[in-house]
Amino acid sequence: MHTDVNALFDALWQDYIEMTPSAAKVQQLLGKGEAIINDHVAFRTFNIAKVNLDVLAKHLLELGYVVCGDYAFEKKKLKAKHFEHPDSTQPKVFISELLVEEFSQEVQDIIHGLVEQVDEAATTAENFLYSGTHWKVDSATYARLLEESEYAAWVSAFGYRANHFTVSINHLPDYETIVEVNQALKDNGFTLNSVGGEVKGSPEVLLEQSSTMADKLNVEFADKTVEIPSCFYEFALRYPKADGELYTGFVAASADKIFESTNVNS
Ligand code: OOG
Ligand code: NI
């Protein structure tokens, strides 16, 4: 496991921009070449013991992160937790896991078949959080997972890596509102996730979020190469709590819609 937070996030970012070429362009557009502060990074997994949320979280706890919130998404059959570092300029981390036992027997069998192929030693290796898939999956299996869960299909194709990075709008010198950020993105040809409206959340819940729709990438399945949605970029504006400190949590109703940024049919 990594012992240096910056080394972990540098490696995650390098992998992420390979999966998400548009992210490098967005960073150039919003940061004008200056460094961007990331609000958070997100990971996805299955709730099977060998690879569950806690297995991913161990890599963060080792770096001094602490768990600060948990969330449930009943319809999507997911649970999540978020983690914060004592140094508040380090990105927060959002990790979710799919409740595999709530799916059809066929989908459960497929997912267990993938996880069985993971070498347990790989899950504590330094690179695990950006190691991608540890299994073979064919395009028909991916399509079968898609019928029951966009999330399950995404994890089967991309595995362990940053699902998204998130620009902290609070730290962007040239933008005050999330609407201005969204407008700049649209003016430059980026497609936003409009599920439930382009802006998720409000000043009242102390967090506003938006995201691009995931890039499309050629993925080599066991049988053939297919172009599918990879990773997306998110934008977050946080508001102060009564004590004057910025809210650091997540908002389940908004997160529920952010998950849809990797949807295949939208
Ligand atoms: C996570 C979606 C939730 C947020 O900031 O609310 C989220 C995902 O798509 O894996 O990132
Ligand atoms: Ni997010």
PDB file of C-alpha atoms and ligand atoms in Angstrom:
ATOM      1  CA  MET A   1       0.000   0.000   0.000  1.00  0.00           C
ATOM      2  CA  HIS A   2       1.104   3.594  -0.581  1.00  0.00           C
ATOM      3  CA  THR A   3       2.675   5.501   2.302  1.00  0.00           C
ATOM      4  CA  ASP A   4       2.535   8.898   0.552  1.00  0.00           C
ATOM      5  CA  VAL A   5      -0.890  10.439  -0.190  1.00  0.00           C
ATOM      6  CA  ASN A   6       0.427  12.560  -3.054  1.00  0.00           C
ATOM      7  CA  ALA A   7       2.055   9.563  -4.752  1.00  0.00           C
ATOM      8  CA  LEU A   8      -1.272   7.703  -4.628  1.00  0.00           C
ATOM      9  CA  PHE A   9      -3.263  10.585  -6.128  1.00  0.00           C
ATOM     10  CA  ASP A  10      -0.618  11.251  -8.812  1.00  0.00           C
ATOM     11  CA  ALA A  11      -0.846   7.599  -9.914  1.00  0.00           C
ATOM     12  CA  LEU A  12      -4.671   7.688  -9.786  1.00  0.00           C
ATOM     13  CA  TRP A  13      -4.722  10.848 -11.911  1.00  0.00           C
ATOM     14  CA  GLN A  14      -2.395   9.382 -14.575  1.00  0.00           C
ATOM     15  CA  ASP A  15      -4.632   6.324 -14.916  1.00  0.00           C
ATOM     16  CA  TYR A  16      -7.777   8.484 -14.851  1.00  0.00           C
ATOM     17  CA  ILE A  17      -6.754  10.769 -17.732  1.00  0.00           C
ATOM     18  CA  GLU A  18      -5.944   7.724 -19.854  1.00  0.00           C
ATOM     19  CA  MET A  19      -9.518   6.524 -19.280  1.00  0.00           C
ATOM     20  CA  THR A  20     -10.934  10.055 -19.545  1.00  0.00           C
ATOM     21  CA  PRO A  21      -9.084  12.135 -22.164  1.00  0.00           C
ATOM     22  CA  SER A  22     -11.672  14.930 -21.788  1.00  0.00           C
ATOM     23  CA  ALA A  23     -10.627  15.458 -18.146  1.00  0.00           C
ATOM     24  CA  ALA A  24      -7.248  16.880 -19.118  1.00  0.00           C
ATOM     25  CA  LYS A  25      -9.035  19.334 -21.469  1.00  0.00           C
ATOM     26  CA  VAL A  26     -11.546  20.319 -18.784  1.00  0.00           C
ATOM     27  CA  GLN A  27      -8.709  20.923 -16.356  1.00  0.00           C
ATOM     28  CA  GLN A  28      -7.013  23.195 -18.882  1.00  0.00           C
ATOM     29  CA  LEU A  29     -10.284  25.071 -19.504  1.00  0.00           C
ATOM     30  CA  LEU A  30     -11.202  25.657 -15.830  1.00  0.00           C
ATOM     31  CA  GLY A  31      -7.720  25.992 -14.328  1.00  0.00           C
ATOM     32  CA  LYS A  32      -6.087  27.819 -17.261  1.00  0.00           C
ATOM     33  CA  GLY A  33      -2.999  25.690 -16.683  1.00  0.00           C
ATOM     34  CA  GLU A  34      -2.879  26.312 -12.907  1.00  0.00           C
ATOM     35  CA  ALA A  35      -3.188  23.348 -10.507  1.00  0.00           C
ATOM     36  CA  ILE A  36      -6.749  22.384  -9.586  1.00  0.00           C
ATOM     37  CA  ILE A  37      -7.816  21.365  -6.080  1.00  0.00           C
ATOM     38  CA  ASN A  38      -9.835  18.153  -6.114  1.00  0.00           C
ATOM     39  CA  ASP A  39     -12.849  17.948  -3.831  1.00  0.00           C
ATOM     40  CA  HIS A  40     -12.989  14.152  -3.974  1.00  0.00           C
ATOM     41  CA  VAL A  41     -12.261  10.969  -5.900  1.00  0.00           C
ATOM     42  CA  ALA A  42     -14.676   8.016  -6.102  1.00  0.00           C
ATOM     43  CA  PHE A  43     -14.279   4.231  -6.343  1.00  0.00           C
ATOM     44  CA  ARG A  44     -16.758   1.417  -7.009  1.00  0.00           C
ATOM     45  CA  THR A  45     -16.721  -2.254  -6.020  1.00  0.00           C
ATOM     46  CA  PHE A  46     -18.790  -5.332  -5.111  1.00  0.00           C
ATOM     47  CA  ASN A  47     -19.657  -6.174  -1.468  1.00  0.00           C
ATOM     48  CA  ILE A  48     -17.909  -9.573  -1.653  1.00  0.00           C
ATOM     49  CA  ALA A  49     -15.381  -9.966   1.205  1.00  0.00           C
ATOM     50  CA  LYS A  50     -12.279 -10.274  -1.003  1.00  0.00           C
ATOM     51  CA  VAL A  51     -12.837  -6.880  -2.694  1.00  0.00           C
ATOM     52  CA  ASN A  52     -15.461  -5.039  -0.626  1.00  0.00           C
ATOM     53  CA  LEU A  53     -15.578  -1.392   0.436  1.00  0.00           C
ATOM     54  CA  ASP A  54     -13.435  -2.126   3.515  1.00  0.00           C
ATOM     55  CA  VAL A  55     -10.705  -3.717   1.371  1.00  0.00           C
ATOM     56  CA  LEU A  56     -10.460  -0.521  -0.717  1.00  0.00           C
ATOM     57  CA  ALA A  57     -10.794   1.669   2.391  1.00  0.00           C
ATOM     58  CA  LYS A  58      -7.753   0.013   3.995  1.00  0.00           C
ATOM     59  CA  HIS A  59      -5.550   1.773   1.421  1.00  0.00           C
ATOM     60  CA  LEU A  60      -6.932   5.140   2.621  1.00  0.00           C
ATOM     61  CA  LEU A  61      -6.948   4.365   6.373  1.00  0.00           C
ATOM     62  CA  GLU A  62      -3.259   3.464   6.001  1.00  0.00           C
ATOM     63  CA  LEU A  63      -2.658   7.048   4.770  1.00  0.00           C
ATOM     64  CA  GLY A  64      -4.460   8.621   7.741  1.00  0.00           C
ATOM     65  CA  TYR A  65      -7.945   8.923   6.226  1.00  0.00           C
ATOM     66  CA  VAL A  66     -10.922   8.478   8.576  1.00  0.00           C
ATOM     67  CA  VAL A  67     -14.483   7.421   7.785  1.00  0.00           C
ATOM     68  CA  CYS A  68     -16.842  10.396   8.098  1.00  0.00           C
ATOM     69  CA  GLY A  69     -20.212   9.390   6.630  1.00  0.00           C
ATOM     70  CA  ASP A  70     -22.271   6.521   5.275  1.00  0.00           C
ATOM     71  CA  TYR A  71     -24.999   6.435   2.661  1.00  0.00           C
ATOM     72  CA  ALA A  72     -27.564   3.974   1.273  1.00  0.00           C
ATOM     73  CA  PHE A  73     -29.024   3.838  -2.250  1.00  0.00           C
ATOM     74  CA  GLU A  74     -31.906   1.403  -2.084  1.00  0.00           C
ATOM     75  CA  LYS A  75     -33.029   1.467  -5.690  1.00  0.00           C
ATOM     76  CA  LYS A  76     -29.516   1.074  -7.092  1.00  0.00           C
ATOM     77  CA  LYS A  77     -28.728  -1.552  -4.381  1.00  0.00           C
ATOM     78  CA  LEU A  78     -25.609   0.239  -3.185  1.00  0.00           C
ATOM     79  CA  LYS A  79     -23.996   1.365   0.036  1.00  0.00           C
ATOM     80  CA  ALA A  80     -21.261   3.967   0.353  1.00  0.00           C
ATOM     81  CA  LYS A  81     -18.946   5.675   2.827  1.00  0.00           C
ATOM     82  CA  HIS A  82     -16.864   8.797   2.587  1.00  0.00           C
ATOM     83  CA  PHE A  83     -13.403   9.371   4.022  1.00  0.00           C
ATOM     84  CA  GLU A  84     -11.494  12.529   4.919  1.00  0.00           C
ATOM     85  CA  HIS A  85      -7.809  13.255   5.483  1.00  0.00           C
ATOM     86  CA  PRO A  86      -6.610  15.377   8.447  1.00  0.00           C
ATOM     87  CA  ASP A  87      -5.063  17.701   5.826  1.00  0.00           C
ATOM     88  CA  SER A  88      -8.258  19.204   4.374  1.00  0.00           C
ATOM     89  CA  THR A  89      -6.515  20.129   1.094  1.00  0.00           C
ATOM     90  CA  GLN A  90      -6.247  16.400   0.270  1.00  0.00           C
ATOM     91  CA  PRO A  91      -9.222  15.050  -1.700  1.00  0.00           C
ATOM     92  CA  LYS A  92     -12.051  13.385   0.164  1.00  0.00           C
ATOM     93  CA  VAL A  93     -12.755   9.812  -0.995  1.00  0.00           C
ATOM     94  CA  PHE A  94     -16.182   8.306  -1.753  1.00  0.00           C
ATOM     95  CA  ILE A  95     -16.318   4.489  -1.945  1.00  0.00           C
ATOM     96  CA  SER A  96     -19.455   2.560  -2.846  1.00  0.00           C
ATOM     97  CA  GLU A  97     -20.173  -1.174  -3.020  1.00  0.00           C
ATOM     98  CA  LEU A  98     -22.896  -3.118  -4.841  1.00  0.00           C
ATOM     99  CA  LEU A  99     -25.164  -5.315  -2.686  1.00  0.00           C
ATOM    100  CA  VAL A 100     -24.613  -8.395  -4.854  1.00  0.00           C
ATOM    101  CA  GLU A 101     -27.032 -10.666  -2.959  1.00  0.00           C
ATOM    102  CA  GLU A 102     -29.962  -8.439  -4.006  1.00  0.00           C
ATOM    103  CA  PHE A 103     -29.623  -9.359  -7.711  1.00  0.00           C
ATOM    104  CA  SER A 104     -30.832 -12.357  -9.730  1.00  0.00           C
ATOM    105  CA  GLN A 105     -29.028 -15.656  -9.174  1.00  0.00           C
ATOM    106  CA  GLU A 106     -27.545 -15.376 -12.674  1.00  0.00           C
ATOM    107  CA  VAL A 107     -26.033 -11.948 -12.002  1.00  0.00           C
ATOM    108  CA  GLN A 108     -24.782 -13.077  -8.578  1.00  0.00           C
ATOM    109  CA  ASP A 109     -23.069 -16.054 -10.220  1.00  0.00           C
ATOM    110  CA  ILE A 110     -21.448 -13.816 -12.852  1.00  0.00           C
ATOM    111  CA  ILE A 111     -20.113 -11.401 -10.229  1.00  0.00           C
ATOM    112  CA  HIS A 112     -18.819 -14.173  -7.947  1.00  0.00           C
ATOM    113  CA  GLY A 113     -17.133 -15.667 -11.030  1.00  0.00           C
ATOM    114  CA  LEU A 114     -15.280 -12.379 -11.624  1.00  0.00           C
ATOM    115  CA  VAL A 115     -14.206 -11.931  -7.999  1.00  0.00           C
ATOM    116  CA  GLU A 116     -12.958 -15.551  -7.815  1.00  0.00           C
ATOM    117  CA  GLN A 117     -10.357 -14.608 -10.447  1.00  0.00           C
ATOM    118  CA  VAL A 118      -8.829 -11.904  -8.199  1.00  0.00           C
ATOM    119  CA  ASP A 119      -5.576 -12.893  -6.491  1.00  0.00           C
ATOM    120  CA  GLU A 120      -6.096 -11.846  -2.865  1.00  0.00           C
ATOM    121  CA  ALA A 121      -2.506 -10.575  -2.631  1.00  0.00           C
ATOM    122  CA  ALA A 122      -3.285  -8.044  -5.372  1.00  0.00           C
ATOM    123  CA  THR A 123      -5.834  -6.302  -3.138  1.00  0.00           C
ATOM    124  CA  THR A 124      -3.160  -5.028  -0.733  1.00  0.00           C
ATOM    125  CA  ALA A 125      -0.554  -4.237  -3.416  1.00  0.00           C
ATOM    126  CA  GLU A 126       0.514  -0.599  -3.741  1.00  0.00           C
ATOM    127  CA  ASN A 127      -1.268  -0.202  -7.091  1.00  0.00           C
ATOM    128  CA  PHE A 128      -4.576  -1.877  -6.243  1.00  0.00           C
ATOM    129  CA  LEU A 129      -6.660   1.335  -6.390  1.00  0.00           C
ATOM    130  CA  TYR A 130      -5.538   1.881 -10.001  1.00  0.00           C
ATOM    131  CA  SER A 131      -5.058  -1.723 -11.115  1.00  0.00           C
ATOM    132  CA  GLY A 132      -8.204  -2.036 -13.261  1.00  0.00           C
ATOM    133  CA  THR A 133      -9.813  -5.439 -13.777  1.00  0.00           C
ATOM    134  CA  HIS A 134      -8.455  -8.724 -12.407  1.00  0.00           C
ATOM    135  CA  TRP A 135     -10.698 -10.960 -14.508  1.00  0.00           C
ATOM    136  CA  LYS A 136     -11.707 -11.896 -18.036  1.00  0.00           C
ATOM    137  CA  VAL A 137     -15.188 -10.810 -19.121  1.00  0.00           C
ATOM    138  CA  ASP A 138     -16.792 -11.120 -22.554  1.00  0.00           C
ATOM    139  CA  SER A 139     -19.074  -8.591 -24.210  1.00  0.00           C
ATOM    140  CA  ALA A 140     -22.226 -10.709 -23.736  1.00  0.00           C
ATOM    141  CA  THR A 141     -21.599 -10.915 -19.982  1.00  0.00           C
ATOM    142  CA  TYR A 142     -21.112  -7.132 -19.841  1.00  0.00           C
ATOM    143  CA  ALA A 143     -24.428  -6.724 -21.691  1.00  0.00           C
ATOM    144  CA  ARG A 144     -26.160  -9.150 -19.317  1.00  0.00           C
ATOM    145  CA  LEU A 145     -24.944  -7.176 -16.268  1.00  0.00           C
ATOM    146  CA  LEU A 146     -26.152  -3.937 -17.906  1.00  0.00           C
ATOM    147  CA  GLU A 147     -29.719  -5.284 -17.925  1.00  0.00           C
ATOM    148  CA  GLU A 148     -29.755  -5.368 -14.110  1.00  0.00           C
ATOM    149  CA  SER A 149     -27.171  -2.795 -13.061  1.00  0.00           C
ATOM    150  CA  GLU A 150     -25.247  -0.115 -14.992  1.00  0.00           C
ATOM    151  CA  TYR A 151     -22.940  -0.040 -11.962  1.00  0.00           C
ATOM    152  CA  ALA A 152     -22.181  -3.791 -12.057  1.00  0.00           C
ATOM    153  CA  ALA A 153     -21.444  -3.566 -15.787  1.00  0.00           C
ATOM    154  CA  TRP A 154     -19.098  -0.608 -15.232  1.00  0.00           C
ATOM    155  CA  VAL A 155     -17.121  -2.418 -12.519  1.00  0.00           C
ATOM    156  CA  SER A 156     -16.873  -5.528 -14.719  1.00  0.00           C
ATOM    157  CA  ALA A 157     -15.336  -3.478 -17.539  1.00  0.00           C
ATOM    158  CA  PHE A 158     -13.122  -1.047 -15.572  1.00  0.00           C
ATOM    159  CA  GLY A 159     -12.477  -2.592 -12.147  1.00  0.00           C
ATOM    160  CA  TYR A 160     -10.370  -0.743  -9.611  1.00  0.00           C
ATOM    161  CA  ARG A 161      -9.474   2.825 -10.572  1.00  0.00           C
ATOM    162  CA  ALA A 162     -10.827   6.336  -9.979  1.00  0.00           C
ATOM    163  CA  ASN A 163     -14.380   6.431 -11.341  1.00  0.00           C
ATOM    164  CA  HIS A 164     -14.167  10.226 -11.248  1.00  0.00           C
ATOM    165  CA  PHE A 165     -12.181  13.134  -9.919  1.00  0.00           C
ATOM    166  CA  THR A 166     -14.071  16.238  -8.779  1.00  0.00           C
ATOM    167  CA  VAL A 167     -13.016  19.848  -9.258  1.00  0.00           C
ATOM    168  CA  SER A 168     -13.471  21.990  -6.134  1.00  0.00           C
ATOM    169  CA  ILE A 169     -15.278  25.078  -7.497  1.00  0.00           C
ATOM    170  CA  ASN A 170     -14.579  26.809  -4.162  1.00  0.00           C
ATOM    171  CA  HIS A 171     -10.898  26.808  -5.136  1.00  0.00           C
ATOM    172  CA  LEU A 172     -11.325  27.949  -8.784  1.00  0.00           C
ATOM    173  CA  PRO A 173     -10.202  31.591  -9.040  1.00  0.00           C
ATOM    174  CA  ASP A 174     -12.279  32.468 -12.118  1.00  0.00           C
ATOM    175  CA  TYR A 175     -15.688  30.974 -11.244  1.00  0.00           C
ATOM    176  CA  GLU A 176     -18.186  31.904  -8.521  1.00  0.00           C
ATOM    177  CA  THR A 177     -21.202  29.692  -9.301  1.00  0.00           C
ATOM    178  CA  ILE A 178     -21.785  26.167 -10.556  1.00  0.00           C
ATOM    179  CA  VAL A 179     -24.002  27.573 -13.324  1.00  0.00           C
ATOM    180  CA  GLU A 180     -21.000  29.529 -14.691  1.00  0.00           C
ATOM    181  CA  VAL A 181     -18.885  26.361 -14.639  1.00  0.00           C
ATOM    182  CA  ASN A 182     -21.611  24.379 -16.417  1.00  0.00           C
ATOM    183  CA  GLN A 183     -21.987  27.107 -19.047  1.00  0.00           C
ATOM    184  CA  ALA A 184     -18.222  27.166 -19.757  1.00  0.00           C
ATOM    185  CA  LEU A 185     -18.276  23.380 -20.152  1.00  0.00           C
ATOM    186  CA  LYS A 186     -21.243  23.415 -22.536  1.00  0.00           C
ATOM    187  CA  ASP A 187     -19.781  26.337 -24.552  1.00  0.00           C
ATOM    188  CA  ASN A 188     -16.709  24.171 -25.092  1.00  0.00           C
ATOM    189  CA  GLY A 189     -18.639  21.150 -26.285  1.00  0.00           C
ATOM    190  CA  PHE A 190     -18.704  18.975 -23.149  1.00  0.00           C
ATOM    191  CA  THR A 191     -21.900  17.020 -22.405  1.00  0.00           C
ATOM    192  CA  LEU A 192     -23.331  17.356 -18.886  1.00  0.00           C
ATOM    193  CA  ASN A 193     -25.290  14.743 -16.942  1.00  0.00           C
ATOM    194  CA  SER A 194     -28.786  16.235 -16.916  1.00  0.00           C
ATOM    195  CA  VAL A 195     -30.535  13.506 -14.870  1.00  0.00           C
ATOM    196  CA  GLY A 196     -32.662  15.441 -12.369  1.00  0.00           C
ATOM    197  CA  GLY A 197     -31.312  18.741 -13.789  1.00  0.00           C
ATOM    198  CA  GLU A 198     -27.737  19.825 -14.487  1.00  0.00           C
ATOM    199  CA  VAL A 199     -27.241  21.101 -10.914  1.00  0.00           C
ATOM    200  CA  LYS A 200     -27.725  18.486  -8.205  1.00  0.00           C
ATOM    201  CA  GLY A 201     -28.318  19.797  -4.665  1.00  0.00           C
ATOM    202  CA  SER A 202     -28.676  23.401  -3.481  1.00  0.00           C
ATOM    203  CA  PRO A 203     -27.243  25.942  -1.018  1.00  0.00           C
ATOM    204  CA  GLU A 204     -29.822  24.613   1.504  1.00  0.00           C
ATOM    205  CA  VAL A 205     -28.201  21.154   1.562  1.00  0.00           C
ATOM    206  CA  LEU A 206     -24.781  22.921   1.531  1.00  0.00           C
ATOM    207  CA  LEU A 207     -23.570  21.179  -1.637  1.00  0.00           C
ATOM    208  CA  GLU A 208     -24.118  21.734  -5.362  1.00  0.00           C
ATOM    209  CA  GLN A 209     -22.736  19.214  -7.862  1.00  0.00           C
ATOM    210  CA  SER A 210     -22.662  18.649 -11.602  1.00  0.00           C
ATOM    211  CA  SER A 211     -20.777  16.241 -13.855  1.00  0.00           C
ATOM    212  CA  THR A 212     -19.909  15.485 -17.451  1.00  0.00           C
ATOM    213  CA  MET A 213     -21.266  12.341 -19.066  1.00  0.00           C
ATOM    214  CA  ALA A 214     -18.493   9.734 -19.141  1.00  0.00           C
ATOM    215  CA  ASP A 215     -16.103   9.632 -22.104  1.00  0.00           C
ATOM    216  CA  LYS A 216     -16.533   6.734 -24.554  1.00  0.00           C
ATOM    217  CA  LEU A 217     -13.570   4.384 -24.723  1.00  0.00           C
ATOM    218  CA  ASN A 218     -12.727   1.240 -26.721  1.00  0.00           C
ATOM    219  CA  VAL A 219     -12.575  -1.603 -24.211  1.00  0.00           C
ATOM    220  CA  GLU A 220     -11.124  -5.000 -25.103  1.00  0.00           C
ATOM    221  CA  PHE A 221     -13.480  -7.682 -23.855  1.00  0.00           C
ATOM    222  CA  ALA A 222     -12.461 -11.361 -24.025  1.00  0.00           C
ATOM    223  CA  ASP A 223     -14.178 -11.741 -27.412  1.00  0.00           C
ATOM    224  CA  LYS A 224     -14.084  -8.292 -29.053  1.00  0.00           C
ATOM    225  CA  THR A 225     -13.530  -4.556 -28.615  1.00  0.00           C
ATOM    226  CA  VAL A 226     -16.557  -2.403 -27.795  1.00  0.00           C
ATOM    227  CA  GLU A 227     -16.866   1.358 -27.277  1.00  0.00           C
ATOM    228  CA  ILE A 228     -18.471   1.988 -23.860  1.00  0.00           C
ATOM    229  CA  PRO A 229     -18.688   4.818 -21.254  1.00  0.00           C
ATOM    230  CA  SER A 230     -15.548   5.024 -19.096  1.00  0.00           C
ATOM    231  CA  CYS A 231     -15.099   7.756 -16.474  1.00  0.00           C
ATOM    232  CA  PHE A 232     -16.443  11.285 -15.948  1.00  0.00           C
ATOM    233  CA  TYR A 233     -15.457  14.571 -14.303  1.00  0.00           C
ATOM    234  CA  GLU A 234     -17.469  16.120 -11.464  1.00  0.00           C
ATOM    235  CA  PHE A 235     -17.720  19.686 -10.137  1.00  0.00           C
ATOM    236  CA  ALA A 236     -18.613  20.540  -6.530  1.00  0.00           C
ATOM    237  CA  LEU A 237     -19.394  23.814  -4.762  1.00  0.00           C
ATOM    238  CA  ARG A 238     -19.614  23.611  -0.968  1.00  0.00           C
ATOM    239  CA  TYR A 239     -21.355  26.062   1.381  1.00  0.00           C
ATOM    240  CA  PRO A 240     -20.475  26.910   5.008  1.00  0.00           C
ATOM    241  CA  LYS A 241     -22.291  25.322   7.961  1.00  0.00           C
ATOM    242  CA  ALA A 242     -23.511  27.407  10.922  1.00  0.00           C
ATOM    243  CA  ASP A 243     -19.984  27.278  12.412  1.00  0.00           C
ATOM    244  CA  GLY A 244     -18.557  28.909   9.266  1.00  0.00           C
ATOM    245  CA  GLU A 245     -16.670  25.776   8.117  1.00  0.00           C
ATOM    246  CA  LEU A 246     -17.494  24.344   4.679  1.00  0.00           C
ATOM    247  CA  TYR A 247     -19.791  21.293   4.714  1.00  0.00           C
ATOM    248  CA  THR A 248     -17.654  18.205   3.951  1.00  0.00           C
ATOM    249  CA  GLY A 249     -20.311  15.495   3.577  1.00  0.00           C
ATOM    250  CA  PHE A 250     -22.180  14.115   0.577  1.00  0.00           C
ATOM    251  CA  VAL A 251     -25.904  14.324  -0.255  1.00  0.00           C
ATOM    252  CA  ALA A 252     -27.479  10.945  -1.040  1.00  0.00           C
ATOM    253  CA  ALA A 253     -30.260  12.345  -3.269  1.00  0.00           C
ATOM    254  CA  SER A 254     -27.638  14.099  -5.432  1.00  0.00           C
ATOM    255  CA  ALA A 255     -25.178  11.201  -5.428  1.00  0.00           C
ATOM    256  CA  ASP A 256     -27.991   8.957  -6.667  1.00  0.00           C
ATOM    257  CA  LYS A 257     -28.063  11.019  -9.885  1.00  0.00           C
ATOM    258  CA  ILE A 258     -24.279  11.411 -10.204  1.00  0.00           C
ATOM    259  CA  PHE A 259     -24.018   7.605 -10.447  1.00  0.00           C
ATOM    260  CA  GLU A 260     -25.897   7.895 -13.761  1.00  0.00           C
ATOM    261  CA  SER A 261     -22.973   9.723 -15.413  1.00  0.00           C
ATOM    262  CA  THR A 262     -21.684   6.343 -16.646  1.00  0.00           C
ATOM    263  CA  ASN A 263     -25.036   5.220 -18.085  1.00  0.00           C
ATOM    264  CA  VAL A 264     -24.817   3.553 -21.486  1.00  0.00           C
ATOM    265  CA  ASN A 265     -28.130   4.723 -22.908  1.00  0.00           C
ATOM    266  CA  SER A 266     -28.235   8.445 -22.271  1.00  0.00           C
TER     267      SER A 266
HETATM  268  C1  OOG B   1     -20.400   7.861  -7.213  1.00  0.00           C
HETATM  269  C2  OOG B   1     -21.577   8.806  -7.308  1.00  0.00           C
HETATM  270  C3  OOG B   1     -21.721   9.707  -6.094  1.00  0.00           C
HETATM  271  C4  OOG B   1     -21.002  12.083  -5.390  1.00  0.00           C
HETATM  272  O1  OOG B   1     -20.117  12.949  -5.428  1.00  0.00           O
HETATM  273  O2  OOG B   1     -22.102  12.288  -4.856  1.00  0.00           O
HETATM  274  C5  OOG B   1     -20.697  10.788  -6.031  1.00  0.00           C
HETATM  275  C6  OOG B   1     -20.169   7.035  -8.437  1.00  0.00           C
HETATM  276  O3  OOG B   1     -20.661   7.377  -9.517  1.00  0.00           O
HETATM  277  O4  OOG B   1     -19.468   6.026  -8.305  1.00  0.00           O
HETATM  278  O5  OOG B   1     -19.606  10.675  -6.510  1.00  0.00           O
HETATM  279 NI    NI B   2     -18.549  12.350  -6.715  1.00  0.00          NI
END
